[in-house]
Coordinates of C-alpha atoms in Angstrom, one line a residue:
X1 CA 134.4 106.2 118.0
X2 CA 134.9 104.8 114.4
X3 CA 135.1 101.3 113.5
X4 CA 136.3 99.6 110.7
X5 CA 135.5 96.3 109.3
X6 CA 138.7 95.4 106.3
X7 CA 139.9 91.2 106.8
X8 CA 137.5 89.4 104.9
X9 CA 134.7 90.8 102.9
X10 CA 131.9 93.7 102.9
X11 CA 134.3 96.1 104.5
X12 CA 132.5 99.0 106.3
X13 CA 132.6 101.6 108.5
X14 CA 130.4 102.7 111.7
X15 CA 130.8 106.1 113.7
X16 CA 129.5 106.4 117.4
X17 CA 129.2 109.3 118.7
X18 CA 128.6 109.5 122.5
X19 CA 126.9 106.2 122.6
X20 CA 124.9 107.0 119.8
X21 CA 125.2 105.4 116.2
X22 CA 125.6 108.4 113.7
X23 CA 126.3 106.5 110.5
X24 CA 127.4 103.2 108.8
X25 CA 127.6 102.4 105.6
X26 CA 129.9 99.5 103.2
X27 CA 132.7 100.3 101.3
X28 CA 130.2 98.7 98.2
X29 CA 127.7 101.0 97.9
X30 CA 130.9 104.0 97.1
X31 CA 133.1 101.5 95.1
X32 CA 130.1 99.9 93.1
X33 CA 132.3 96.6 93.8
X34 CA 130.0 93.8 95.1
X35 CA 130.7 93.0 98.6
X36 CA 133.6 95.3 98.2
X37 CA 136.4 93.0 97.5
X38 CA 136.9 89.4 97.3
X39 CA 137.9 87.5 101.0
X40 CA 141.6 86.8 100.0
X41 CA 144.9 87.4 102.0
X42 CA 145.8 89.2 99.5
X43 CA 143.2 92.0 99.9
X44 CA 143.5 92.2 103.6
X45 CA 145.3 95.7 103.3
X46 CA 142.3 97.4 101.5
X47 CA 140.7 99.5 103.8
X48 CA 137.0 100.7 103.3
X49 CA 138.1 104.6 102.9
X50 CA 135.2 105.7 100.9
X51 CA 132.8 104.8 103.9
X52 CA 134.9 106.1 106.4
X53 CA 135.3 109.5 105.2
X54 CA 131.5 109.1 104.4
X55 CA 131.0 108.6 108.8
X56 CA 133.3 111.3 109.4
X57 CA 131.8 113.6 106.9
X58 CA 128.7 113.4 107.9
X59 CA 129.5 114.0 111.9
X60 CA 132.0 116.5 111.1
X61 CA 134.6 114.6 112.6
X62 CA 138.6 115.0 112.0
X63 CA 140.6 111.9 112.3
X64 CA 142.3 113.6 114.8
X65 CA 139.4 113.8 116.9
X66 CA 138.7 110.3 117.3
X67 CA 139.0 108.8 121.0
X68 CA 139.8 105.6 119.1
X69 CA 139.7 103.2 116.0
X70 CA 138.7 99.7 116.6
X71 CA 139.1 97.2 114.1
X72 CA 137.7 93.8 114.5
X73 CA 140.1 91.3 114.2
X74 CA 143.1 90.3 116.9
X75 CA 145.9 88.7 114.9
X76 CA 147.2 87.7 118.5
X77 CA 144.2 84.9 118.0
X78 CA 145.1 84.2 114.9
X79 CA 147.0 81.1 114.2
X80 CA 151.0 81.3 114.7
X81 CA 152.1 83.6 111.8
X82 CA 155.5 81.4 110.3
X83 CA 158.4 82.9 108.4
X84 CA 156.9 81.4 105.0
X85 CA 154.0 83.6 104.0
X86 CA 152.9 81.6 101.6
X87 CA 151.7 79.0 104.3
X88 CA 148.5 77.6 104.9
X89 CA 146.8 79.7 102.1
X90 CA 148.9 82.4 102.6
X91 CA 147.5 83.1 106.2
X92 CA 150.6 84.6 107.6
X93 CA 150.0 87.3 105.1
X94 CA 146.4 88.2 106.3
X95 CA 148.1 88.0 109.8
X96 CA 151.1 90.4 108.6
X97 CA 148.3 93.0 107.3
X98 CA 146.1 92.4 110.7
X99 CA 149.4 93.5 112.7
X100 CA 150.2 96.9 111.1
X101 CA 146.5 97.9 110.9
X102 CA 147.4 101.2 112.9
X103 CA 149.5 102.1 110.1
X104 CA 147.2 101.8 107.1
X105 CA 144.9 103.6 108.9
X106 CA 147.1 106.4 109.9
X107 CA 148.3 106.2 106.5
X108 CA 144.7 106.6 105.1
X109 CA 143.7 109.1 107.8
X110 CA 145.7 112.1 108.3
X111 CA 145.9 113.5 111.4
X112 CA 145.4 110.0 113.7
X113 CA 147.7 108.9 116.5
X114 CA 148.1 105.2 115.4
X115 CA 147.8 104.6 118.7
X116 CA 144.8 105.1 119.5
X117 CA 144.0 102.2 116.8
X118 CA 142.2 99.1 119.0
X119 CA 142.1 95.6 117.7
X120 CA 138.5 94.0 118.7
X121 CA 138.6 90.5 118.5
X122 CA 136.1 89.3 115.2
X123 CA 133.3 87.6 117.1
X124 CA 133.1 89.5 120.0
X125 CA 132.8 92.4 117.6
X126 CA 129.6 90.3 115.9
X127 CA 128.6 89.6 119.5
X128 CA 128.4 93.2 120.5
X129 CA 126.9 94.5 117.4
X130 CA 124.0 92.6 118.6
X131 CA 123.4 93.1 122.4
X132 CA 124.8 96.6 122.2
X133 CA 122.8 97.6 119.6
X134 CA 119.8 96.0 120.6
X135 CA 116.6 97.5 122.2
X136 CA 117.0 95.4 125.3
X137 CA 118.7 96.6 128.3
X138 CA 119.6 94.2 130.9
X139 CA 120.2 90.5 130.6
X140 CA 120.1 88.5 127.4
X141 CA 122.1 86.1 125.7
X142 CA 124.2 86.0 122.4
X143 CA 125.0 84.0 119.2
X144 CA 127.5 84.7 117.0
X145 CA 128.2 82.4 113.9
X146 CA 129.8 83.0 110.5
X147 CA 132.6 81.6 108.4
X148 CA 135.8 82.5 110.5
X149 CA 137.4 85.0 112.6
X150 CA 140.5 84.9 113.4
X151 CA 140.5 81.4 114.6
X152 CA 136.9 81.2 115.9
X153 CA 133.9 80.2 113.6
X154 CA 131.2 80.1 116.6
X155 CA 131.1 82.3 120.0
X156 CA 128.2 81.9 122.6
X157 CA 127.7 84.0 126.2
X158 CA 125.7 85.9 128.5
X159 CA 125.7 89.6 128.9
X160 CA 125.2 91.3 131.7
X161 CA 124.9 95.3 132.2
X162 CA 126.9 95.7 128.9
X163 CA 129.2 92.7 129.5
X164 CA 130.0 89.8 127.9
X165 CA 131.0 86.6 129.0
X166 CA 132.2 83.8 126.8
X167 CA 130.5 80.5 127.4
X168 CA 131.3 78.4 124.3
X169 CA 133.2 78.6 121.3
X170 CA 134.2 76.9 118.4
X171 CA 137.5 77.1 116.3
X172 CA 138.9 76.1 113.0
X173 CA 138.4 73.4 110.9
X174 CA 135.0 72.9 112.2
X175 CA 132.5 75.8 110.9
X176 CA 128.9 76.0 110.1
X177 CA 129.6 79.0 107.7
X178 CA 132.3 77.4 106.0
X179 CA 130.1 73.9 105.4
X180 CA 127.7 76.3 104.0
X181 CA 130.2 78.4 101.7
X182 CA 131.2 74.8 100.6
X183 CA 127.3 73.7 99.5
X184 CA 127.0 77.4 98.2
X185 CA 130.2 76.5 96.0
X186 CA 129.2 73.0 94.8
X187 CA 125.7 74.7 93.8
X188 CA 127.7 76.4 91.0
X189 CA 127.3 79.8 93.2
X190 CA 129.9 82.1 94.5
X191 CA 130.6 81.2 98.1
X192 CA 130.7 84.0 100.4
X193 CA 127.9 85.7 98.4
X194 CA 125.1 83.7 97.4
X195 CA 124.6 81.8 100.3
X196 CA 120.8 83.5 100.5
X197 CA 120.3 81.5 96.9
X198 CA 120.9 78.3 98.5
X199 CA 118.7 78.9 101.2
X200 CA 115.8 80.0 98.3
X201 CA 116.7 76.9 96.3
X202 CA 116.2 74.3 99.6
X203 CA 111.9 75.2 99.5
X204 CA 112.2 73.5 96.3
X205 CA 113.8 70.2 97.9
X206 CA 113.5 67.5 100.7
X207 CA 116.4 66.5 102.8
X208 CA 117.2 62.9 101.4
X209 CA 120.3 62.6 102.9
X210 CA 119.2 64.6 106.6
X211 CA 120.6 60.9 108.1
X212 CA 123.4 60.8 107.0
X213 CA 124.5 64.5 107.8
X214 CA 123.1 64.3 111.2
X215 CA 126.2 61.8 111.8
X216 CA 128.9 63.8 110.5
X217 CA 127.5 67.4 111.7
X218 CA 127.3 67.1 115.4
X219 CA 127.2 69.1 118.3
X220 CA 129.7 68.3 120.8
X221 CA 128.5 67.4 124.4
X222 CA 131.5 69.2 126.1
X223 CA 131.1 72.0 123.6
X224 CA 131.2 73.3 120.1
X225 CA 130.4 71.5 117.2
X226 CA 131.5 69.3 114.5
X227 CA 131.0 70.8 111.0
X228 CA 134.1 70.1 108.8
X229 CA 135.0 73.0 106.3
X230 CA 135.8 71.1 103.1
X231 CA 132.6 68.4 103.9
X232 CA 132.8 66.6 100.5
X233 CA 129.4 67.2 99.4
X234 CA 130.0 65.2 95.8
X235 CA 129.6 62.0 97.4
X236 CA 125.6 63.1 97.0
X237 CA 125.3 64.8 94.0
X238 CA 128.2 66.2 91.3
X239 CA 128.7 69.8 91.3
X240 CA 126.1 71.9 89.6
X241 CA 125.6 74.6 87.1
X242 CA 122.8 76.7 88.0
X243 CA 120.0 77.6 85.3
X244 CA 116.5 79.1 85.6
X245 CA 115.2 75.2 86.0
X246 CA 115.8 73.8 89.2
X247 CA 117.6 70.4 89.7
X248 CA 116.0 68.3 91.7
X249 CA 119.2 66.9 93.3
X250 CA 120.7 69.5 94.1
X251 CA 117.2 71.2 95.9
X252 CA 117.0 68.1 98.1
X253 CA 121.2 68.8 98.9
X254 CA 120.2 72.4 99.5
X255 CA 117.4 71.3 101.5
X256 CA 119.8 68.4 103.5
X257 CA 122.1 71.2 104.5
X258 CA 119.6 74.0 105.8
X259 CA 117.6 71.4 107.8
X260 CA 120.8 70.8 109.6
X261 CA 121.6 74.1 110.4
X262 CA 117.9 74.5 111.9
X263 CA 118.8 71.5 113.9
X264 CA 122.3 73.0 115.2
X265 CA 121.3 76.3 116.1
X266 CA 118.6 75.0 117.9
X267 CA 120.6 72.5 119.5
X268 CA 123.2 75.7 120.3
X269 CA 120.6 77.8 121.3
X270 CA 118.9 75.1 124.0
X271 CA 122.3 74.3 125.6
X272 CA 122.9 78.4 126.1
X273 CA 119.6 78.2 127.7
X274 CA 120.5 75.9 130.1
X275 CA 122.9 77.8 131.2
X276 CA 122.0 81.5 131.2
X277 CA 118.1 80.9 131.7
X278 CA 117.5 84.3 130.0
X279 CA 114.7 85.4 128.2
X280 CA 116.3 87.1 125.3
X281 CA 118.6 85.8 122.7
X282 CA 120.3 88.3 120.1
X283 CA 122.2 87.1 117.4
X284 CA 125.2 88.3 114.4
X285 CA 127.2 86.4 112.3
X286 CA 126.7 85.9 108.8
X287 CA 124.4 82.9 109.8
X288 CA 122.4 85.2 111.6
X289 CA 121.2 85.9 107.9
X290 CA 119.5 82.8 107.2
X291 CA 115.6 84.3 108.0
X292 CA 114.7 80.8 106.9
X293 CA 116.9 79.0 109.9
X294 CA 116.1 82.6 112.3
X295 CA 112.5 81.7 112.1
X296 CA 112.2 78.1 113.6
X297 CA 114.7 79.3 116.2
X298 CA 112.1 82.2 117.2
X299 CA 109.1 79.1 117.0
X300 CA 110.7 76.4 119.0
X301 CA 114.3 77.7 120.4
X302 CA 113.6 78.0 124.5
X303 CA 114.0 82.0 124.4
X304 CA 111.3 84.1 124.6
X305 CA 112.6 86.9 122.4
X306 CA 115.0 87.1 119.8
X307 CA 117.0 90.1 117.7
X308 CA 119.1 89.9 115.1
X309 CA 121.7 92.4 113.7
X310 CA 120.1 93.8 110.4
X311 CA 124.0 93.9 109.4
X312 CA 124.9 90.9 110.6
X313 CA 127.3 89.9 107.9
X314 CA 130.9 90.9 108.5
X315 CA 130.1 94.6 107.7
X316 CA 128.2 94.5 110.7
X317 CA 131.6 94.1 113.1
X318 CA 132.7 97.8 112.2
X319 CA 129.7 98.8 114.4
X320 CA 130.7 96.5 116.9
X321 CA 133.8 97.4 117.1
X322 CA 132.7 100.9 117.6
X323 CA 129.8 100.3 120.1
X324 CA 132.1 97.7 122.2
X325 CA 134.9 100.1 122.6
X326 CA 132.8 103.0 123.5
X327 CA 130.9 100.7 126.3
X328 CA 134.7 100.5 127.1
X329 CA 135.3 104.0 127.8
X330 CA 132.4 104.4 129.5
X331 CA 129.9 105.4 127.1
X332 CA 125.6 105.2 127.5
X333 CA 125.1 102.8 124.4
X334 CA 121.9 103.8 122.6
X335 CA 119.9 100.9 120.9
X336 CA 119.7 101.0 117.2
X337 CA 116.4 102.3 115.9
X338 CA 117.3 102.4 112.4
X339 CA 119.2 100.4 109.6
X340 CA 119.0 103.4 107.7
X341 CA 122.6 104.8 108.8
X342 CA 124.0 105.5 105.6
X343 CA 124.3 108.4 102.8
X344 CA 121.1 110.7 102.2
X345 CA 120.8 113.3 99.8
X346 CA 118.7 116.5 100.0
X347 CA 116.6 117.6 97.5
X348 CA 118.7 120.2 95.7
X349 CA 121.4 117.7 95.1
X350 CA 118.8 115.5 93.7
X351 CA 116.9 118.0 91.5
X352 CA 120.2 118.9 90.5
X353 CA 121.3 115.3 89.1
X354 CA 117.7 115.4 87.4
X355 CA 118.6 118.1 85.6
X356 CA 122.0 116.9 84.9
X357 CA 120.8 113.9 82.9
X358 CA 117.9 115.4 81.0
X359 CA 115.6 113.8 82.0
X360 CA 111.6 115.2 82.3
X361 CA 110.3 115.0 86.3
X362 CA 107.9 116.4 87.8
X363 CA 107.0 117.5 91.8
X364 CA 103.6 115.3 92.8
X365 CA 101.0 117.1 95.1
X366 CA 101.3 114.0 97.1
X367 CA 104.2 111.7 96.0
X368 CA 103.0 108.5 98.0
X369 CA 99.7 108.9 96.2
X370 CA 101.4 108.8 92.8
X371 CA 103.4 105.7 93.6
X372 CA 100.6 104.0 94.3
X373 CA 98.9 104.8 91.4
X374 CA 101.4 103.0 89.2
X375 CA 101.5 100.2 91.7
X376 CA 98.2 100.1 91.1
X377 CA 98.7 99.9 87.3
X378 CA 100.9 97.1 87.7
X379 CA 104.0 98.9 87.2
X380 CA 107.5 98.9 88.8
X381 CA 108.6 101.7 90.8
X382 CA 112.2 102.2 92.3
X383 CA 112.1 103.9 95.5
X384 CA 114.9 106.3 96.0
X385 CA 114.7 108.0 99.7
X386 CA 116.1 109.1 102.4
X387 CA 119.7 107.7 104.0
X388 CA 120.7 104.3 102.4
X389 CA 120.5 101.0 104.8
X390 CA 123.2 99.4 106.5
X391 CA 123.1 95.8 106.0
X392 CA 122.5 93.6 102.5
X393 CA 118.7 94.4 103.2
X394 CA 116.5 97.2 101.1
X395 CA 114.3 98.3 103.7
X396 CA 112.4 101.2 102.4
X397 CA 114.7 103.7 101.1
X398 CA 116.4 102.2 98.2
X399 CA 114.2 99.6 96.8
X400 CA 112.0 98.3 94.1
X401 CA 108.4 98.1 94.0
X402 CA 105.6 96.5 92.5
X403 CA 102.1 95.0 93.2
X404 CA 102.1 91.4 95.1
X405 CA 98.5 90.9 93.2
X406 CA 100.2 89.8 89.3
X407 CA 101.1 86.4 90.1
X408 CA 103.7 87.2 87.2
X409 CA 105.8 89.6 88.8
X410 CA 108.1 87.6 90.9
X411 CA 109.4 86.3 87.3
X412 CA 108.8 90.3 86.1
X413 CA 111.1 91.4 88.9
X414 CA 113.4 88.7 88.5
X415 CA 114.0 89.3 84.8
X416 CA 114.7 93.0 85.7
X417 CA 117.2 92.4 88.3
X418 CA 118.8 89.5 86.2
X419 CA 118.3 86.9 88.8
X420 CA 117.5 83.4 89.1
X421 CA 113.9 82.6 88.3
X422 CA 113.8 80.8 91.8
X423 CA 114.2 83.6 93.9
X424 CA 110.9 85.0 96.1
X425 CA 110.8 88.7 96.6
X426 CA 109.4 89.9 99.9
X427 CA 106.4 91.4 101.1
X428 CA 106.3 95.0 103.1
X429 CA 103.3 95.4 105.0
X430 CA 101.8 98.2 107.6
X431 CA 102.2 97.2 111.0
X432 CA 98.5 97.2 112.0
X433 CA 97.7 95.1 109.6
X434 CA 100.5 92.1 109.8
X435 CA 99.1 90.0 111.9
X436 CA 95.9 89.6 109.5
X437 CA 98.6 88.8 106.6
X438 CA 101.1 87.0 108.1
X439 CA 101.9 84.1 110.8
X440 CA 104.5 82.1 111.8
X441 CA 107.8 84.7 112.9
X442 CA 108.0 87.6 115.3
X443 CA 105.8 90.5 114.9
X444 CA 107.0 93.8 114.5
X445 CA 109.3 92.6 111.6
X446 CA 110.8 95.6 110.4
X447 CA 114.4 94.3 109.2
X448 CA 113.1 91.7 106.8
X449 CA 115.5 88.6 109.2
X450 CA 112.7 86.0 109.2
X451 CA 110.3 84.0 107.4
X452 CA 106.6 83.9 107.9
X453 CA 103.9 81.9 106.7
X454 CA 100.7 83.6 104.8
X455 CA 97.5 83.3 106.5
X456 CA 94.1 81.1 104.5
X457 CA 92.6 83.3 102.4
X458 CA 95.5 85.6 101.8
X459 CA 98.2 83.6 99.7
X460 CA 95.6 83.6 96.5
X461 CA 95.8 87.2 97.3
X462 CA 99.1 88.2 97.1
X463 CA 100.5 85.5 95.0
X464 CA 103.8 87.5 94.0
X465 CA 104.7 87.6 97.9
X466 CA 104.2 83.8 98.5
X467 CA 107.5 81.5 98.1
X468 CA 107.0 77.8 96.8
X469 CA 106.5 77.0 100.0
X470 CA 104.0 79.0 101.6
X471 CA 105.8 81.7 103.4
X472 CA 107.3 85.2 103.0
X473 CA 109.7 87.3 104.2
X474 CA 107.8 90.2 105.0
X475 CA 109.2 93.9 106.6
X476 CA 106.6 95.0 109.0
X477 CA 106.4 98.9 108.4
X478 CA 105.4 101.1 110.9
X479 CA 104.5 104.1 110.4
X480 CA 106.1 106.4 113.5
X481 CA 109.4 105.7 111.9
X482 CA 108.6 105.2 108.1
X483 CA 106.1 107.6 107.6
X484 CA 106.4 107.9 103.9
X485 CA 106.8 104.1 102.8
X486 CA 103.4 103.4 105.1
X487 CA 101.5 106.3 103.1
X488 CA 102.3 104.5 100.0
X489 CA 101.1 101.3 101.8
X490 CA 97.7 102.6 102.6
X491 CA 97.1 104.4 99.3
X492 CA 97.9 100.9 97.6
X493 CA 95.3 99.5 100.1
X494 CA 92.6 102.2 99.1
X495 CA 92.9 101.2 95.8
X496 CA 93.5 97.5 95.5
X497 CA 92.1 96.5 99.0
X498 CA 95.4 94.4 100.0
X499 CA 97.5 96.1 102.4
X500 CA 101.5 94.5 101.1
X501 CA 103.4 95.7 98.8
X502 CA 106.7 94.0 97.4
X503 CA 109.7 95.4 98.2
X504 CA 112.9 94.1 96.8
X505 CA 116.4 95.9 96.7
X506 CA 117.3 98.7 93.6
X507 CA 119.5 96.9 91.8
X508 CA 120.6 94.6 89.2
X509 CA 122.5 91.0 89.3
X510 CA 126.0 91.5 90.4
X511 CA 125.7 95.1 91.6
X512 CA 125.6 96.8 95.0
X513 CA 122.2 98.2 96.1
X514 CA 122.2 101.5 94.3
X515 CA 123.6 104.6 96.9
X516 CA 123.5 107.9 95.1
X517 CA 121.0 109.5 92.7
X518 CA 123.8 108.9 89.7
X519 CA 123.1 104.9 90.5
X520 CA 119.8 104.9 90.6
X521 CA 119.5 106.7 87.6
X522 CA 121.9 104.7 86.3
X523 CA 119.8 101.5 87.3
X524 CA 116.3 103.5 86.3
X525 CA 118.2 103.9 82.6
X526 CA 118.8 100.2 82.1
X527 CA 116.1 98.4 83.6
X528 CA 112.7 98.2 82.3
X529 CA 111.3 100.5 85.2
X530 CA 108.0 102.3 85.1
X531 CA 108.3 105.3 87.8
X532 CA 111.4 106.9 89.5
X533 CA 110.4 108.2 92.9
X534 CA 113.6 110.1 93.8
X535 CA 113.2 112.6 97.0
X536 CA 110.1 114.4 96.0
X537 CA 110.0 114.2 92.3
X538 CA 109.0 111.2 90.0
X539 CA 110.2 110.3 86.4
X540 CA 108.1 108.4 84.5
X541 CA 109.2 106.3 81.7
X542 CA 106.6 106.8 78.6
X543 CA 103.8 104.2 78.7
X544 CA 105.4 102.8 82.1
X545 CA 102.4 100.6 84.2
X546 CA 100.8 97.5 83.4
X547 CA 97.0 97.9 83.7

């Protein structure tokens, strides 16, 4: 079963294979093109064929030996398509694309019966991303929120043994994605991309105007919500241009705005409640992204356990496509284990590309050893190993990292990626040894989707790990599944005695996370990088580490 993700943005593609995920990956990571194309009518034709001849490739799977394709979005939901496509924003033209879907992927896949091509609507695609791919089998509930689907911005049901059943909804105008692309926008930020800026840049304010926004973003008794799309947010502040220096202002709009989305959700998440009574909640959606907002739902929503999609953005709906179809057809779904579902490289082909650019390396006794040593040092490492994640996370396997002791190497870290001097970088920690660090959020912890605070005694510490206001976004690591990353962990520990190390993802401002040895050489070339720790072999840049 393969689905594809190709309306909006971060197109993607997911293979199951007889109920089991096999691979998933964005169309990014192989084009190098942030978020893989802008979310325009005009773009809804592109088709993320790099990442699925990725999936297939790496099942050995023929297009013609699909059962089917799903692609999540029904442009029967969509609104009424009129004669003029330059309507409405040129909608009719995204809903012209939608509609001949089986033939741009029978174009772009030799060998398939369009036929077989299935049209998943967007949010139940989100929706089943989440409780088909999470580890709970039985009864939970489900949240989906993002921007907009077809029509819908919000869906909300109960599962039971694999079903779903729609309980609430929300269509356009009224979106709490949208409102937030609109504050991401008058922020001076690109709207659906640096949404995670804004909720960075609301620690540093208050939320002056939480009054006045409590009136005009309600949720409805009878259901849904009222969250208006183009919300004029100038009648607070003027639109901003962002610098290293934070404004004030615009913080305390920042903060306005996510303390209102804290509210909603919970208010969303009580009323499911009331209804369902389950225990578990699992949530998708590119809203399901806010950690910050994810955390106070896990400390004072009414459910007693909650999972979130690590690729809950819209990349995350090829995999639900996928999963929901072949639950269809009668499929065992398997829960997803990993996030690391995407390309992997063995250690020929990476000694090779060593080799190919000249560069001196060398074949450490013990490679997690060595890594710590230059941790140690204070330098920066990028971490290249294993398959790539799935999902705008670096979990592990293609990330940079450095010691959380320097109270100076948020800003290091920040200067080498190019970012925004008020942007945290998170903390990865062992499993056994979380709950002495961190408080706050759920515990294990390993997809980096909440917030917690840092226990007395430990924020002096690990001052690099702490944001400005108190907390971290820490990835739990344990080692019966990351064996290597949790070696690195404890040799760090015997030598410094802290147990976290930060972990933030390989690359630079405006770039993908790196996928293939050439990028992260590429990256390791241009950044001011100590230590390369590429499959088995390091490269050390002369005089790298910071004693």
């Amino acid at each position: 079963m393969l689905g594809v993700n190709a309306v909006f943005h971060d197109p993607a593609a997911a293979l199951v294979v007889d109920g089991r995920i096999v691979a998933a990956a964005e169309e990014e990571r192989f084009s190098r093109r942030k978020h893989g194309k802008r979310p325009v009518p005009f773009s809804t034709w592109e088709l993320p064929e790099r990442a699925i001849r990725f999936c297939l490739e790496h099942a050995g799977v023929d297009p013609g030996d699909l059962d089917a394709v799903t692609y999540s979005y029904e442009p029967a939901l969509a609104p009424a398509r009129s004669f003029e496509p330059t309507a409405a924003g040129w909608e009719g033209l995204r809903t012209l694309y939608t509609e001949r879907a089986d033939r741009f992927l029978a174009t772009a896949l030799p060998g398939l019966d369009p036929r077989s091509v299935r049209h998943v609507p967007h949010h139940v695609a989100h929706a089943a991303s989440a409780y088909l791919a999470a580890p709970y089998r039985g009864e939970c509930s489900v949240l989906s929120l993002d921007g907009r689907g077809e029509r819908q911005t919000y869906l909300a049901g109960r599962v039971r043994g694999g079903d779903l059943e729609v309980l609430d909804d929300q269509v356009l105008p009224h979106s709490l994605g949208l409102l937030y692309e609109s504050l991401t926008e008058h922020l001076g930020f690109a709207r659906s991309s640096d949404e995670y800026k804004v909720m960075a840049m609301a620690s540093y304010g208050e939320p002056r105007w939480i009054e006045r926004l409590r009136g005009d973003v309600q949720v409805r008794p009878e259901g849904g919500f009222v969250a208006p799309e183009d919300y004029d947010f100038g009648q607070f502040v003027p639109r901003w241009t962002p610098g290293d220096q934070i404004s004030r202002p615009h913080a305390d709009l920042a903060a306005t705005v996510q303390t209102r989305l804290e509210e909603v959700l919970l208010e969303l998440a009580a009323r499911l409640h009331a209804r369902t009574g389950d225990r578990r909640l699992v949530m998708a959606g590119g809203v399901a992204l806010n950690c910050v907002a994810n955390s106070r739902l896990w400390r004072e929503g009414p459910f007693e356990e909650l999972w979130v999609q690590p690729a809950s953005g819209d990349a995350g709906t090829a995999l639900g496509g996928a999963l929901y179809v072949a639950h269809e057809l009668g499929d065992r779904i398997q829960p997803m284990t990993t996030a690391a579902l995407g390309s992997g490289f063995d250690d020929a082909t990476v000694e090779a590309a060593l080799r190919h650019a000249r560069l001196p390396y060398e074949r450490p006794a013990d490679l997690a050893d060595a890594v710590a040593e230059t941790l140690a040092a204070n330098g920066i490492v990028a971490w290249f190993q294993g398959r790539a994640e799935f999902g705008p996370r670096a979990l592990g396997h293609r990330s940079l990292l450095c010691s959380p002791i320097d109270p100076d190497n948020t800003e290091r870290l920040n200067v080498v990626k190019g970012r925004e001097q008020f942007r945290p970088v998170a903390p990865m920690v062992h499993l056994d040894r979380a709950a002495e660090v961190f408080a706050g959020g759920p515990l294990p912890s390993p997809y980096m989707l909440f917030t917690h605070t840092v226990r007395n005694g430990w924020a002096e510490r690990i001052p690099a790990a702490v944001h400005v206001d108190k907390t971290a976004r820490a990835q739990t690591v344990d080692p019966a599944t990351e064996p290597l990353v949790a070696r690195v962990l404890s040799a760090f520990e015997q030598r410094t005695g802290v147990p976290v190390v930060i972990n933030t993802s390989l690359n630079t401002a405006g770039r993908p996370i790196v996928d293939s040895p050439r990028d992260v050489l590429e990256c390791f070339g241009a950044a001011p990088i100590d230590l390369l720790a590429i499959g088995p072999f390091v490269v050390r840049r002369p005089g790298g580490g910071r004693a």
